[in-house]
PDB file of C-alpha atoms in Angstrom:
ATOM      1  CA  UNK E 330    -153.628-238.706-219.374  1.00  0.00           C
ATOM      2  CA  UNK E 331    -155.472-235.572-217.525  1.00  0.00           C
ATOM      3  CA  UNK E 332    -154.531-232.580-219.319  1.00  0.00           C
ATOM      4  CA  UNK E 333    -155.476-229.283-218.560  1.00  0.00           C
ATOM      5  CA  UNK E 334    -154.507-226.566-216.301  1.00  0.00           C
ATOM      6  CA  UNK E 335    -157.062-226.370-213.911  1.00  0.00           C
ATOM      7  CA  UNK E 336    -157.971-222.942-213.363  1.00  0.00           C
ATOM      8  CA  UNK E 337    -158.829-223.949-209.104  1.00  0.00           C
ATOM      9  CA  UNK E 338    -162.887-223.904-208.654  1.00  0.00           C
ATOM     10  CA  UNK E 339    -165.337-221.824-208.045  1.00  0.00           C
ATOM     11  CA  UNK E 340    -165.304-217.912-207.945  1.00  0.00           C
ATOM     12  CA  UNK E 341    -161.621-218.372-206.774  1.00  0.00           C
ATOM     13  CA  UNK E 342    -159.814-214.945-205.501  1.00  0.00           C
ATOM     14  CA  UNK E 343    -157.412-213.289-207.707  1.00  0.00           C
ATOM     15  CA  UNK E 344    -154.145-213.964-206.361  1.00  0.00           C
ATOM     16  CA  UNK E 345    -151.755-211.420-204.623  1.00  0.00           C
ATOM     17  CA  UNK E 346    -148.400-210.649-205.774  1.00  0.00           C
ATOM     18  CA  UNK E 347    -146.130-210.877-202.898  1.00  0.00           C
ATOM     19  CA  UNK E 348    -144.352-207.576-204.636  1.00  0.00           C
ATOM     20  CA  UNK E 349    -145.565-204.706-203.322  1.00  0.00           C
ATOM     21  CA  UNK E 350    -144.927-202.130-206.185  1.00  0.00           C
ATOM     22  CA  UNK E 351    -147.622-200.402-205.929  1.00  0.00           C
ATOM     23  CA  UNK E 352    -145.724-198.420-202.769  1.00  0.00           C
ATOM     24  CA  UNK E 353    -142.711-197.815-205.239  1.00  0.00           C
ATOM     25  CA  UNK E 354    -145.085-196.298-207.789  1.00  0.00           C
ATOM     26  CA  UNK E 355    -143.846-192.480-209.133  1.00  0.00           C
ATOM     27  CA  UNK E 356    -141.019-193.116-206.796  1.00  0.00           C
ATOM     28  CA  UNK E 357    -137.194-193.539-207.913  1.00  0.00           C
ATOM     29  CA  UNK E 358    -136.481-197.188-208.089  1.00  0.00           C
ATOM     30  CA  UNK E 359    -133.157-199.003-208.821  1.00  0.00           C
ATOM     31  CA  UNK E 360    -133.341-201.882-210.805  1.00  0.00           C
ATOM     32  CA  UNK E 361    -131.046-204.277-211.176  1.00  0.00           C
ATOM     33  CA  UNK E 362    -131.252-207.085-214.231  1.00  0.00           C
ATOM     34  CA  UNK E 363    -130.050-210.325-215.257  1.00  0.00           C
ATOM     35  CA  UNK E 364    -126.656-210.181-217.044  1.00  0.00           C
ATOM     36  CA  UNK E 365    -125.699-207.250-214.744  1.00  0.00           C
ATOM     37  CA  UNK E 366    -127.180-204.850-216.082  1.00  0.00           C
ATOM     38  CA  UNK E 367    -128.399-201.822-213.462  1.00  0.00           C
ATOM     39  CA  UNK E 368    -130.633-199.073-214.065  1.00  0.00           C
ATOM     40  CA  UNK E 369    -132.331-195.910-211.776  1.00  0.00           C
ATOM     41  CA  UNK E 370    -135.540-193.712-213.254  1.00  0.00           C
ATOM     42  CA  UNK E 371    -138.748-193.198-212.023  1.00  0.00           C
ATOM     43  CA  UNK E 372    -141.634-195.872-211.625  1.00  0.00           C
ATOM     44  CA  UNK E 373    -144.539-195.708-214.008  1.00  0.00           C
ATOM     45  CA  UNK E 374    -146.754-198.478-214.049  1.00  0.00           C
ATOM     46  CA  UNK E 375    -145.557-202.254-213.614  1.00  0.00           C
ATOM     47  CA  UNK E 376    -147.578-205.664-214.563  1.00  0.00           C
ATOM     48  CA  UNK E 377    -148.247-208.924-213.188  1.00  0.00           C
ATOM     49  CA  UNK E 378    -145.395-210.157-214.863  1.00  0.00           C
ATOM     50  CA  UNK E 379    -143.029-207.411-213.254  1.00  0.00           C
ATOM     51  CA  UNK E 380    -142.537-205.809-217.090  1.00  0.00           C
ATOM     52  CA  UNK E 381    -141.579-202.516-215.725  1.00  0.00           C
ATOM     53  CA  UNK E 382    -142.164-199.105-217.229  1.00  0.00           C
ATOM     54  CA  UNK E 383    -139.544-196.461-215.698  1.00  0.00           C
ATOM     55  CA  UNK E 384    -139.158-192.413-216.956  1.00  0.00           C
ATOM     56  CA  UNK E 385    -136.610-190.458-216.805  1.00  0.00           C
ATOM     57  CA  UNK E 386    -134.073-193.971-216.783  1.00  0.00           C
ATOM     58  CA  UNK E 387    -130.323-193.958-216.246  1.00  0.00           C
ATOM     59  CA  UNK E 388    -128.018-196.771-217.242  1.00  0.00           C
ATOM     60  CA  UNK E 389    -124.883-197.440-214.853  1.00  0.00           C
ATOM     61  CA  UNK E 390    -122.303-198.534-217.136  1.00  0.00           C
ATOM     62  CA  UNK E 391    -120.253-201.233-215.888  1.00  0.00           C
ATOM     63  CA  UNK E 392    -116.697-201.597-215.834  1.00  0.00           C
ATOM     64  CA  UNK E 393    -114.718-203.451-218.842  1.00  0.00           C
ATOM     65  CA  UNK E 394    -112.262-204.776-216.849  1.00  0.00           C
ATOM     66  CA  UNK E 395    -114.785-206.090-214.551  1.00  0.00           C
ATOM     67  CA  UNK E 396    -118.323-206.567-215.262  1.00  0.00           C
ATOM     68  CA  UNK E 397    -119.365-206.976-211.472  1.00  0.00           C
ATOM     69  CA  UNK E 398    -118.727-203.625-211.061  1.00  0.00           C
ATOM     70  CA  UNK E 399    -120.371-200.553-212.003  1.00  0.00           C
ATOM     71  CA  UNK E 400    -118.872-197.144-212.582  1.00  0.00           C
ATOM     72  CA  UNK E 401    -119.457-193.610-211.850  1.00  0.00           C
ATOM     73  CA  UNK E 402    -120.497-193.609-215.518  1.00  0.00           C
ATOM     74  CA  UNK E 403    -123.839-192.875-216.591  1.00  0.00           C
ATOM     75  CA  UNK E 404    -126.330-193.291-219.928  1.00  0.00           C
ATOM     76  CA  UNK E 405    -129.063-191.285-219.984  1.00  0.00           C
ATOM     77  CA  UNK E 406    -131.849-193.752-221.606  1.00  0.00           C
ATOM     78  CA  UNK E 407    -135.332-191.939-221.113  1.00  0.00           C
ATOM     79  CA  UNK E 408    -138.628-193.653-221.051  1.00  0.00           C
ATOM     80  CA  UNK E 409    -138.026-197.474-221.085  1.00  0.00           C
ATOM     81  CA  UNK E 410    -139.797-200.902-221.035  1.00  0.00           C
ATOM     82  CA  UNK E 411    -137.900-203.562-218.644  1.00  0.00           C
ATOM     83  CA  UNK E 412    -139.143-207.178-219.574  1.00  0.00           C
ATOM     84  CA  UNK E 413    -140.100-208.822-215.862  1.00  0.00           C
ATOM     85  CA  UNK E 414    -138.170-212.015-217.337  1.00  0.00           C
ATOM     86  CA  UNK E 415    -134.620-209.417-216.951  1.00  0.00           C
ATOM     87  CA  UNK E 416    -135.485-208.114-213.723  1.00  0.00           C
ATOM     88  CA  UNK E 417    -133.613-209.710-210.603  1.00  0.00           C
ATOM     89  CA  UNK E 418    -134.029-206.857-208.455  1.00  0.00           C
ATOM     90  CA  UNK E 419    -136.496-203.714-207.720  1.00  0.00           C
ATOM     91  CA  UNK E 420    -135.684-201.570-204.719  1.00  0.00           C
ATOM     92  CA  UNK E 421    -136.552-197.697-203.563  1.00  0.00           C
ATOM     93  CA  UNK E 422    -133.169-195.641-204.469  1.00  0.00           C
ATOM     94  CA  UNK E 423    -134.295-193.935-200.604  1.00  0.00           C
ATOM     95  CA  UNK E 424    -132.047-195.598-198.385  1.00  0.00           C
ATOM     96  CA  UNK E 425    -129.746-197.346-200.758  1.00  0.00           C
ATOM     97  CA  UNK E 426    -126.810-198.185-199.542  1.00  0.00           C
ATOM     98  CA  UNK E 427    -123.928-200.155-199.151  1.00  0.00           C
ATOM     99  CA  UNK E 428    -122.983-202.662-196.155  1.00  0.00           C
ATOM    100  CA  UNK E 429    -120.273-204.443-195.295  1.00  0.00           C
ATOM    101  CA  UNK E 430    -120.924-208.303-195.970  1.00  0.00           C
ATOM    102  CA  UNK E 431    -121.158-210.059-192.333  1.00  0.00           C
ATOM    103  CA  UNK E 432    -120.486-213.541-194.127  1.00  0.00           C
ATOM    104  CA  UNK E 433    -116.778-212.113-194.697  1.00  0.00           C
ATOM    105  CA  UNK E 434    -116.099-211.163-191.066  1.00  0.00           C
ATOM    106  CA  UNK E 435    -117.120-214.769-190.246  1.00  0.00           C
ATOM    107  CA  UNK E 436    -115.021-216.326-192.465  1.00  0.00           C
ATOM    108  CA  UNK E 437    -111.776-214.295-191.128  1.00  0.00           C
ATOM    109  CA  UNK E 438    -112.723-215.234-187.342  1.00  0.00           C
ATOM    110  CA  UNK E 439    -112.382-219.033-188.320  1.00  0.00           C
TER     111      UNK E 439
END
């Protein structure tokens, strides 16, 4: 049968990543991983394949009783390497913070 991938014809444009990381670049990011996992340091340089570089890194340590949930606990980690295949979530730490979930309010009206 046809094999091959085919690489689309021509001269054929790079492709754009619909992540914009480049604006979170030097900035202080919060990541958030597969697993649970959470994690706040500085942007360094990223990939195609979102493999993140981040100085300066803190690990939130989550709860044993509940893994949900982190704590006010904290693990200083340094300069680390985050695998794009573990990442589930990159946002600016500016203007982080927690709302109230409308889908609960809903549910209590019915």
């Amino acid at each position: 049968g046809g094999g091959g991938g085919g690489g689309g014809g021509g001269g054929g444009a790079k492709k754009e990543s619909i992540l914009e990381l480049a604006k979170l670049q030097d900035g202080t990011v919060r990541v958030k991983c597969l697993g649970g996992r959470e994690l706040k340091g500085t942007l360094r340089g990223y990939d195609e394949l979102v493999n993140l570089v981040l100085d300066d890194c803190v690990e939130f340590i989550r709860d044993s009783e509940d893994m949900n949930k982190i704590t006010e606990q904290t693990r200083n980690l340094g300069l680390v390497v985050v695998r794009g295949t573990q990442v589930s979530l990159v946002s600016p730490e500016d203007g982080l913070e927690e709302i109230a979930n409308p889908f609960l309010a809903e549910e209590a009206d019915e």
